[in-house]
Amino acid sequence: MPLGFDFDEEQELFRSSVAEFARKNLTKENIKKWDRDARFTKELYEKLAEIGLAGISIPPEYGGQGADSVTTGIAVEELSKVDFNVGNLLIIDNILSGGIIASYANEKLKSDILPKLCSGQIHLGIALTEPHTGSDAANISTLAKKHDGYYVLNGEKASISMVGVASYFTLFAKTAPELGSKGISAFLLPVDAEGVQPYYFDDLGYRPLRRGGLILKDVRLPEENLMGGENNGFKIVMQQFDYSKTLLALSCVGAALGALDDAVEYARNRKAFGQPILKFEGVQFRLVEHYTKLEAARLLCYRTLWLRDKGKRITKEAAMCKWWAPKLAVEAIHDALLTMGNPAYSTDFPQEKRLRDVIGIEIGDGTAEIQKIVVAREMFGREFIPYK
Ligand SMILES: Cc1cc2nc3c(=O)[nH]c(=O)nc-3n(C[C@H](O)[C@H](O)[C@H](O)COP(=O)(O)OP(=O)(O)OC[C@H]3O[C@@H](n4cnc5c(N)ncnc54)[C@H](O)[C@@H]3O)c2cc1C
């Protein structure tokens, strides 16, 4: 099979329409306001819905675009170049939670929830992490006990995005604690269910995606809110993470490319010692090195998405993307900030915010160390991993 590295005409047209949307709507003023207020506006949600991005990868029968992985990646990259958080909103809504609902919820829940997501009326979140369990996700302790046609949930989810934003969470709880990761199930939790108590974090970045927690006290969920059958939750979430991790990595690449482009523009015009600073090799080389590394990471991300569209397993590739791209992005944005000198140390320029936002995804959806464990497991075999 010939190897192709070009986007086709349709993909390029789509890329320019998303870039145009981002230029027009993700203005400096808006981005600053969303960051300061730790919330997006209804107007943004409506605009994302108008151009079909709110439900980009949700199946068309529920009002979405049914976009493939590469096309979704293009949207995420272009939005993230301008505002990382808007790119990430798409990932959480469409992939991390909407994707699970579209694949595993019953028909009634799907047709109730997904059209509202696609029209920008509601948002979704995913609740796996707990106060005492992050990387070791199989070790969650939230319990779901079946009783009288209901599941009764008790426990606490912490460090989850979209608290106060999402109307529903895809939530993971133990239905058979004695089975470890094989005893976890996925549920659809309406946040207005009785017994759900939200609380909020005041974060460094990623602010409109509002991280916080949910305390669950005797929350009764009807049986039909179980998704994908009992005890299949861990498998479901790990498969979905392969997709979300790749897109998150691509969003980091997008943010870093946006930062470098801004730095180049600045360096063309800023003079020192009578010359535009872009003439100095010390400045050029720093930028060129980051562009080179980001291009390699970008190709890895798109190839991973392309493999997914071909129906291939992408666990190894997705983990490679996720350990590497956020790290490269943080380094590139840091240098882009330094290239612009003192003004970029202020909130008047977007570099400091990009840095704050992207650092979050060095942790969120799994740290670099955990991704390297996944790559090692895939490459060397489970027998060389010291964990169950
Ligand atoms: C911005 C942001 C958004 C998030 N959004 C969500 C969300 O929407 N839903 C959700 O469920 N969760 C979310 N999370 C939580 C996130 O997935 C967890 O923070 C992540 O999995 C890491 O867990 P932890 O923070 O508890 O770190 P820990 O597990 O406590 O790890 C601490 C440190 O130890 C290292 N470490 C742990 N085990 C090993 C090991 N075996 N070998 C080497 N090093 C190790 C880790 O790499 C890390 O550096 C979010 C987090 C952030 C920062």
XYZ file of N, CA, C and O in Angstrom, residues 223-381:
636
model
N -31.319 0.889 36.650
C -30.470 -0.121 35.989
C -30.075 0.268 34.573
O -28.993 -0.070 34.108
N -30.998 0.987 33.889
C -30.689 1.329 32.487
C -29.556 2.351 32.363
O -29.063 2.593 31.270
N -29.102 2.911 33.497
C -27.960 3.836 33.425
C -26.617 3.106 33.433
O -25.561 3.722 33.311
N -26.674 1.785 33.570
C -25.448 0.983 33.425
C -25.110 0.930 31.932
O -25.988 0.697 31.106
N -23.834 1.173 31.592
C -23.460 1.178 30.168
C -22.471 0.047 29.881
O -21.470 -0.102 30.578
N -22.783 -0.731 28.853
C -21.845 -1.762 28.401
C -21.843 -3.031 29.237
O -20.906 -3.830 29.106
N -22.834 -3.197 30.083
C -22.929 -4.422 30.883
C -22.079 -4.351 32.142
O -21.103 -3.591 32.216
N -22.463 -5.162 33.124
C -21.729 -5.150 34.401
C -20.293 -5.639 34.235
O -20.037 -6.585 33.469
N -19.390 -4.992 34.932
C -17.973 -5.383 35.033
C -17.168 -5.219 33.744
O -16.085 -5.780 33.616
N -17.703 -4.464 32.803
C -16.943 -4.212 31.564
C -16.362 -2.798 31.517
O -15.803 -2.386 30.496
N -16.514 -2.050 32.604
C -16.173 -0.627 32.584
C -14.710 -0.331 32.321
O -14.375 0.605 31.585
N -13.813 -1.124 32.905
C -12.388 -0.814 32.790
C -11.914 -0.960 31.340
O -11.180 -0.120 30.814
N -12.378 -2.026 30.711
C -12.027 -2.267 29.306
C -12.546 -1.108 28.436
O -11.842 -0.585 27.577
N -13.783 -0.697 28.715
C -14.411 0.380 27.937
C -13.593 1.668 28.055
O -13.258 2.307 27.069
N -13.257 2.029 29.286
C -12.577 3.320 29.472
C -11.158 3.273 28.903
O -10.678 4.238 28.300
N -10.479 2.146 29.047
C -9.105 2.064 28.537
C -9.082 2.152 27.004
O -8.213 2.806 26.433
N -10.060 1.523 26.359
C -10.130 1.625 24.890
C -10.392 3.060 24.459
O -9.801 3.564 23.509
N -11.285 3.723 25.197
C -11.623 5.105 24.840
C -10.426 6.020 25.103
O -10.197 6.975 24.368
N -9.661 5.720 26.140
C -8.463 6.511 26.440
C -7.453 6.455 25.288
O -6.717 7.411 25.065
N -7.381 5.343 24.571
C -6.438 5.283 23.444
C -6.750 6.408 22.450
O -5.843 7.038 21.891
N -8.028 6.623 22.228
C -8.442 7.679 21.294
C -8.224 9.065 21.921
O -7.598 9.943 21.330
N -8.721 9.238 23.158
C -8.623 10.571 23.778
C -7.165 10.980 23.996
O -6.798 12.143 23.804
N -6.312 10.023 24.356
C -4.900 10.359 24.613
C -4.231 10.886 23.349
O -3.432 11.817 23.392
N -4.579 10.276 22.217
C -3.981 10.715 20.948
C -4.440 12.131 20.624
O -3.636 12.983 20.203
N -5.734 12.394 20.829
C -6.248 13.738 20.545
C -5.695 14.768 21.530
O -5.386 15.901 21.156
N -5.550 14.366 22.789
C -4.980 15.303 23.768
C -3.543 15.641 23.386
O -3.110 16.798 23.473
N -2.808 14.625 22.942
C -1.425 14.866 22.510
C -1.420 15.839 21.326
O -0.624 16.786 21.277
N -2.341 15.637 20.393
C -2.414 16.526 19.228
C -2.819 17.945 19.640
O -2.351 18.928 19.059
N -3.665 18.046 20.644
C -4.048 19.393 21.104
C -2.835 20.092 21.714
O -2.675 21.312 21.575
N -1.959 19.339 22.365
C -0.723 19.931 22.915
C 0.172 20.411 21.771
O 0.746 21.502 21.833
N 0.279 19.591 20.720
C 1.072 19.992 19.550
C 0.480 21.281 18.963
O 1.201 22.236 18.653
N -0.850 21.320 18.834
C -1.520 22.511 18.284
C -1.194 23.747 19.099
O -0.802 24.787 18.553
N -1.326 23.639 20.422
C -1.051 24.795 21.294
C 0.395 25.258 21.127
O 0.683 26.465 21.072
N 1.318 24.305 21.026
C 2.736 24.659 20.910
C 3.014 25.312 19.547
O 3.784 26.283 19.466
N 2.379 24.808 18.492
C 2.585 25.422 17.177
C 2.030 26.851 17.184
O 2.642 27.773 16.626
N 0.881 27.025 17.828
C 0.307 28.376 17.953
C 1.284 29.298 18.671
O 1.497 30.454 18.263
N 1.903 28.784 19.737
C 2.849 29.595 20.524
C 4.080 29.948 19.688
O 4.566 31.091 19.715
N 4.583 28.978 18.928
C 5.785 29.235 18.109
C 5.458 30.236 16.996
O 6.249 31.146 16.716
N 4.288 30.074 16.366
C 3.909 31.008 15.296
C 3.830 32.440 15.829
O 4.293 33.379 15.185
N 3.254 32.576 17.021
C 3.180 33.919 17.641
C 4.591 34.462 17.897
O 4.859 35.651 17.708
N 5.479 33.574 18.347
C 6.849 34.009 18.665
C 7.583 34.439 17.394
O 8.324 35.431 17.390
N 7.359 33.716 16.296
C 8.019 34.061 15.031
C 7.543 35.449 14.567
O 8.337 36.311 14.176
N 6.228 35.633 14.634
C 5.646 36.911 14.211
C 6.258 38.057 15.026
O 6.642 39.104 14.497
N 6.360 37.840 16.312
C 6.922 38.859 17.202
C 8.392 39.107 16.851
O 8.840 40.253 16.736
N 9.122 38.010 16.647
C 10.571 38.115 16.413
C 10.903 38.771 15.061
O 11.983 39.333 14.887
N 9.978 38.704 14.125
C 10.186 39.395 12.838
C 10.220 40.906 13.039
O 10.894 41.626 12.331
N 9.428 41.369 14.002
C 9.240 42.816 14.179
C 10.034 43.427 15.322
O 10.348 44.608 15.299
N 10.345 42.626 16.313
C 11.055 43.152 17.480
C 12.539 43.320 17.139
O 13.184 42.387 16.661
N 13.061 44.522 17.431
C 14.476 44.753 17.118
C 15.323 44.795 18.384
O 14.893 45.313 19.408
N 16.530 44.254 18.285
C 17.545 44.412 19.331
C 18.889 44.548 18.620
O 19.096 43.912 17.580
N 19.729 45.364 19.133
C 21.042 45.611 18.514
C 20.878 45.990 17.035
O 21.632 45.559 16.168
N 19.790 46.724 16.742
C 19.564 47.242 15.394
C 19.051 46.223 14.391
O 18.959 46.511 13.197
N 18.709 45.033 14.835
C 18.264 43.972 13.910
C 16.968 43.355 14.414
O 16.784 43.260 15.641
N 16.108 42.835 13.506
C 14.993 42.022 14.004
C 15.578 40.810 14.732
O 16.538 40.201 14.227
N 15.051 40.483 15.885
C 15.675 39.389 16.665
C 15.610 38.051 15.928
O 16.397 37.146 16.196
N 14.685 37.939 14.944
C 14.604 36.684 14.178
C 15.856 36.457 13.325
O 16.105 35.360 12.831
N 16.661 37.513 13.146
C 17.904 37.345 12.382
C 18.985 36.633 13.185
O 19.957 36.140 12.624
N 18.820 36.613 14.503
C 19.875 35.992 15.321
C 19.732 34.476 15.300
O 18.641 33.941 15.539
N 20.820 33.804 15.050
C 20.757 32.333 14.976
C 20.314 31.727 16.311
O 19.619 30.714 16.349
N 20.725 32.385 17.389
C 20.323 31.888 18.717
C 18.808 31.828 18.842
O 18.261 30.959 19.519
N 18.132 32.757 18.180
C 16.662 32.778 18.213
C 16.108 31.797 17.188
O 15.224 30.983 17.486
N 16.641 31.853 15.967
C 16.153 30.953 14.902
C 16.271 29.487 15.294
O 15.339 28.702 15.130
N 17.446 29.111 15.784
C 17.712 27.686 16.032
C 16.773 27.117 17.097
O 16.301 26.001 17.002
N 16.557 27.951 18.120
C 15.651 27.516 19.190
C 14.260 27.203 18.604
O 13.659 26.182 18.887
N 13.785 28.115 17.730
C 12.446 27.920 17.148
C 12.431 26.722 16.202
O 11.513 25.890 16.226
N 13.468 26.630 15.370
C 13.541 25.545 14.374
C 13.572 24.174 15.061
O 12.907 23.228 14.613
N 14.307 24.080 16.134
C 14.376 22.782 16.838
C 12.993 22.364 17.342
O 12.600 21.204 17.215
N 12.245 23.323 17.882
C 10.904 22.974 18.378
C 9.974 22.613 17.223
O 9.205 21.650 17.322
N 10.031 23.387 16.131
C 9.177 23.052 14.980
C 9.478 21.625 14.490
O 8.576 20.877 14.118
N 10.750 21.274 14.485
C 11.135 19.939 13.991
C 10.549 18.833 14.877
O 9.923 17.883 14.392
N 10.739 18.996 16.189
C 10.259 17.950 17.109
C 8.725 17.876 17.082
O 8.148 16.786 17.107
N 8.095 19.044 16.995
C 6.620 19.038 16.988
C 6.072 18.419 15.714
O 5.030 17.756 15.723
N 6.783 18.621 14.598
C 6.338 18.015 13.344
C 6.371 16.479 13.465
O 5.462 15.783 12.998
N 7.416 15.980 14.111
C 7.514 14.524 14.298
C 6.378 14.018 15.199
O 5.732 13.003 14.907
N 6.105 14.744 16.272
C 5.034 14.321 17.191
C 3.671 14.417 16.495
O 2.798 13.560 16.679
N 3.528 15.460 15.686
C 2.257 15.658 14.959
C 2.012 14.482 14.006
O 0.903 13.938 13.927
N 3.050 14.078 13.308
C 2.912 12.938 12.390
C 2.560 11.660 13.147
O 1.739 10.869 12.691
N 3.182 11.477 14.296
C 2.868 10.293 15.106
C 1.391 10.305 15.523
O 0.704 9.281 15.466
N 0.920 11.484 15.912
C -0.500 11.588 16.324
C -1.428 11.279 15.148
O -2.376 10.492 15.284
N -1.163 11.897 13.989
C -2.063 11.667 12.848
C -1.973 10.217 12.362
O -2.964 9.633 11.957
N -0.790 9.646 12.417
C -0.684 8.250 11.993
C -1.495 7.352 12.941
O -2.168 6.409 12.507
N -1.446 7.681 14.221
C -2.195 6.893 15.204
C -3.698 7.009 14.934
O -4.433 6.015 14.959
N -4.147 8.229 14.627
C -5.574 8.430 14.323
C -5.948 7.688 13.039
O -7.022 7.089 12.932
N -5.047 7.732 12.076
C -5.273 7.042 10.796
C -5.366 5.528 11.014
O -6.240 4.858 10.477
N -4.492 5.006 11.861
C -4.557 3.571 12.183
C -5.895 3.233 12.834
O -6.511 2.205 12.544
N -6.355 4.132 13.704
C -7.645 3.896 14.366
C -8.766 3.848 13.329
O -9.650 2.989 13.393
N -8.704 4.767 12.376
C -9.732 4.773 11.324
C -9.688 3.497 10.479
O -10.680 3.118 9.865
N -8.540 2.853 10.453
C -8.419 1.582 9.708
C -8.830 0.395 10.581
O -8.625 -0.763 10.211
N -9.286 0.697 11.813
C -9.741 -0.375 12.704
C -8.623 -1.086 13.432
O -8.814 -2.171 13.992
N -7.426 -0.478 13.438
C -6.285 -1.127 14.102
C -6.243 -0.760 15.591
O -6.718 0.294 16.005
N -5.641 -1.620 16.368
C -5.423 -1.362 17.790
C -4.314 -0.316 17.911
O -3.273 -0.446 17.247
N -4.523 0.712 18.761
C -3.538 1.813 18.806
C -2.978 2.042 20.212
O -2.455 3.107 20.506
N -3.091 1.038 21.060
C -2.697 1.233 22.466
C -1.245 1.708 22.600
O -0.959 2.666 23.330
N -0.345 1.074 21.876
C 1.077 1.455 21.988
C 1.290 2.869 21.437
O 1.901 3.720 22.088
N 0.780 3.115 20.233
C 1.007 4.405 19.571
C 0.395 5.559 20.377
O 0.993 6.623 20.505
N -0.830 5.319 20.914
C -1.505 6.378 21.673
C -0.688 6.739 22.914
O -0.540 7.913 23.268
N -0.135 5.725 23.573
C 0.664 5.986 24.777
C 1.967 6.695 24.412
O 2.453 7.557 25.158
N 2.526 6.357 23.234
C 3.728 7.085 22.779
C 3.395 8.570 22.574
O 4.145 9.455 22.986
N 2.267 8.823 21.897
C 1.843 10.217 21.666
C 1.703 10.951 22.992
O 2.161 12.079 23.143
N 1.053 10.275 23.944
C 0.678 10.984 25.175
C 1.857 11.229 26.107
O 1.856 12.188 26.872
N 2.877 10.362 26.092
C 4.005 10.677 26.993
C 4.862 11.772 26.386
O 5.438 12.600 27.091
N 4.903 11.815 25.039
C 5.889 12.679 24.391
C 5.367 14.086 24.095
O 6.020 15.092 24.401
N 4.194 14.163 23.443
C 3.736 15.460 22.930
C 3.523 16.529 24.018
O 3.949 17.677 23.830
N 2.892 16.187 25.160
C 2.729 17.246 26.161
C 4.073 17.798 26.654
O 4.217 19.002 26.877
N 5.057 16.914 26.778
C 6.397 17.342 27.245
C 7.036 18.284 26.204
O 7.544 19.362 26.546
N 6.974 17.876 24.934
C 7.525 18.734 23.871
C 6.816 20.074 23.859
O 7.433 21.119 23.658
N 5.491 20.025 24.038
C 4.698 21.252 23.955
C 5.067 22.214 25.077
O 5.233 23.418 24.845
N 5.214 21.676 26.289
C 5.578 22.546 27.417
C 6.928 23.202 27.141
O 7.118 24.416 27.338
N 7.882 22.425 26.639
C 9.224 22.985 26.356
C 9.142 24.042 25.248
O 9.767 25.100 25.329
N 8.355 23.761 24.217
C 8.253 24.703 23.090
C 7.567 25.997 23.513
O 8.002 27.095 23.143
N 6.493 25.861 24.287
C 5.763 27.073 24.708
C 6.642 27.907 25.641
O 6.677 29.134 25.549
N 7.387 27.238 26.509
C 8.293 27.941 27.407
C 9.294 28.772 26.577
O 9.502 29.964 26.816
N 9.885 28.139 25.567
C 10.858 28.862 24.733
C 10.188 29.936 23.873
O 10.793 30.976 23.585
N 8.945 29.686 23.454
C 8.224 30.715 22.677
C 8.013 31.945 23.549
O 8.147 33.088 23.095
N 7.711 31.691 24.823
C 7.525 32.797 25.774
C 8.841 33.570 25.945
O 8.885 34.798 25.848
N 9.937 32.831 26.115
C 11.236 33.491 26.314
C 11.636 34.293 25.071
O 12.242 35.363 25.175
N 11.276 33.761 23.896
C 11.625 34.447 22.647
C 10.961 35.828 22.572
O 11.487 36.741 21.950
N 9.817 35.950 23.207
C 9.117 37.236 23.161
C 9.537 38.167 24.302
O 9.027 39.301 24.399
N 10.402 37.672 25.162
C 10.928 38.540 26.214
C 9.868 38.984 27.199
O 8.842 38.309 27.378
N 10.106 40.152 27.797
C 9.281 40.566 28.945
C 7.779 40.657 28.685
O 6.994 40.298 29.552
N 7.313 41.103 27.508
C 5.849 41.243 27.371
C 5.102 39.919 27.525
O 3.975 39.887 28.015
N 5.745 38.827 27.119
C 5.053 37.530 27.151
C 4.904 36.992 28.572
O 4.188 36.011 28.794
N 5.574 37.641 29.522
C 5.426 37.230 30.916
C 4.152 37.823 31.525
O 3.837 37.629 32.688
N 3.407 38.552 30.691
C 2.184 39.190 31.166
C 0.969 38.477 30.592
O 1.047 37.783 29.570
N -0.176 38.670 31.247
C -1.406 38.035 30.754
C -1.921 38.730 29.493
O -2.920 38.309 28.926
N -1.241 39.798 29.052
C -1.656 40.460 27.803
C -1.331 39.612 26.576
O -1.860 39.839 25.501
N -0.409 38.667 26.739
C -0.054 37.768 25.631
C -0.473 36.345 26.020
O -0.428 35.989 27.189
N -0.848 35.530 25.008
C -1.415 34.217 25.367
C -0.405 33.151 25.796
O -0.801 32.067 26.187
N 0.899 33.458 25.742
C 1.878 32.387 25.997
C 1.798 31.808 27.412
O 1.836 30.592 27.599
N 1.683 32.688 28.405
C 1.675 32.168 29.791
C 0.459 31.279 30.020
O 0.522 30.278 30.724
N -0.657 31.626 29.388
C -1.868 30.816 29.570
C -1.719 29.457 28.878
O -2.108 28.427 29.419
N -1.111 29.488 27.686
C -0.879 28.208 26.992
C -0.063 27.275 27.876
O -0.347 26.091 27.987
N 0.967 27.855 28.501
C 1.839 27.043 29.347
C 1.044 26.463 30.520
O 1.108 25.253 30.796
N 0.248 27.318 31.172
C -0.548 26.842 32.325
C -1.498 25.727 31.899
O -1.690 24.745 32.611
N -2.137 25.919 30.735
C -3.133 24.934 30.279
C -2.483 23.596 29.940
O -2.952 22.532 30.355
N -1.405 23.653 29.158
C -0.806 22.414 28.629
C -0.186 21.570 29.756
O -0.251 20.337 29.706
N 0.347 22.208 30.786
C 0.915 21.449 31.914
C -0.144 20.494 32.492
O 0.173 19.365 32.879
N -1.392 20.923 32.491
C -2.477 20.070 33.012
C -2.534 18.724 32.305
O -2.822 17.694 32.909
N -2.228 18.755 30.998
C -2.336 17.506 30.227
C -1.022 16.704 30.263
O -0.922 15.612 29.739
N -0.032 17.201 30.976
C 1.098 16.325 31.344
C 0.629 15.335 32.419
O 1.272 14.320 32.649
N -0.486 15.707 33.083
C -1.018 14.848 34.158
C -2.335 14.187 33.716
O -2.485 12.972 33.808
N -3.286 15.015 33.274
C -4.629 14.530 32.936
C -4.608 13.427 31.875
O -3.825 13.495 30.939
N -5.453 12.418 32.057
C -5.557 11.258 31.162
C -4.304 10.368 31.248
O -4.046 9.572 30.351
N -3.544 10.533 32.312
C -2.390 9.653 32.550
C -1.058 10.345 32.319
O -0.837 10.941 31.270
N -0.175 10.220 33.302
C 1.133 10.887 33.244
C 2.077 10.171 32.255
O 1.803 9.048 31.822
N 3.224 10.824 31.999
C 4.219 10.244 31.085
C 4.714 8.888 31.597
O 4.900 7.947 30.820
N 4.886 8.789 32.910
C 5.408 7.525 33.462
C 4.429 6.386 33.166
O 4.833 5.292 32.753
N 3.159 6.659 33.369
C 2.153 5.600 33.152
C 2.089 5.240 31.664
O 1.975 4.063 31.295
N 2.239 6.238 30.798
C 2.212 5.940 29.354
C 3.417 5.078 28.962
O 3.310 4.175 28.135
N 4.561 5.372 29.573
C 5.754 4.575 29.237
C 5.581 3.135 29.719
O 6.061 2.195 29.070
N 4.893 2.963 30.834
C 4.605 1.593 31.298
C 3.750 0.874 30.247
O 3.986 -0.298 29.933
N 2.775 1.608 29.676
C 1.898 1.001 28.656
C 2.716 0.621 27.419
O 2.593 -0.488 26.884
N 3.593 1.530 26.992
C 4.411 1.238 25.805
C 5.297 0.018 26.084
O 5.388 -0.909 25.258
N 5.906 -0.001 27.268
C 6.787 -1.122 27.623
C 6.003 -2.429 27.651
O 6.464 -3.456 27.133
N 4.786 -2.379 28.212
C 3.951 -3.601 28.268
C 3.639 -4.096 26.856
O 3.714 -5.289 26.565
N 3.315 -3.135 25.973
C 2.964 -3.508 24.597
C 4.179 -4.050 23.845
O 4.061 -4.922 22.999
N 5.357 -3.504 24.148
C 6.547 -3.888 23.384
C 7.264 -5.107 23.953
O 7.765 -5.946 23.207
N 7.344 -5.173 25.291
C 8.176 -6.222 25.897
C 7.359 -7.358 26.498
O 7.912 -8.388 26.867
N 6.035 -7.105 26.655
C 5.172 -8.149 27.207
C 4.845 -7.898 28.663
O 5.634 -7.284 29.394
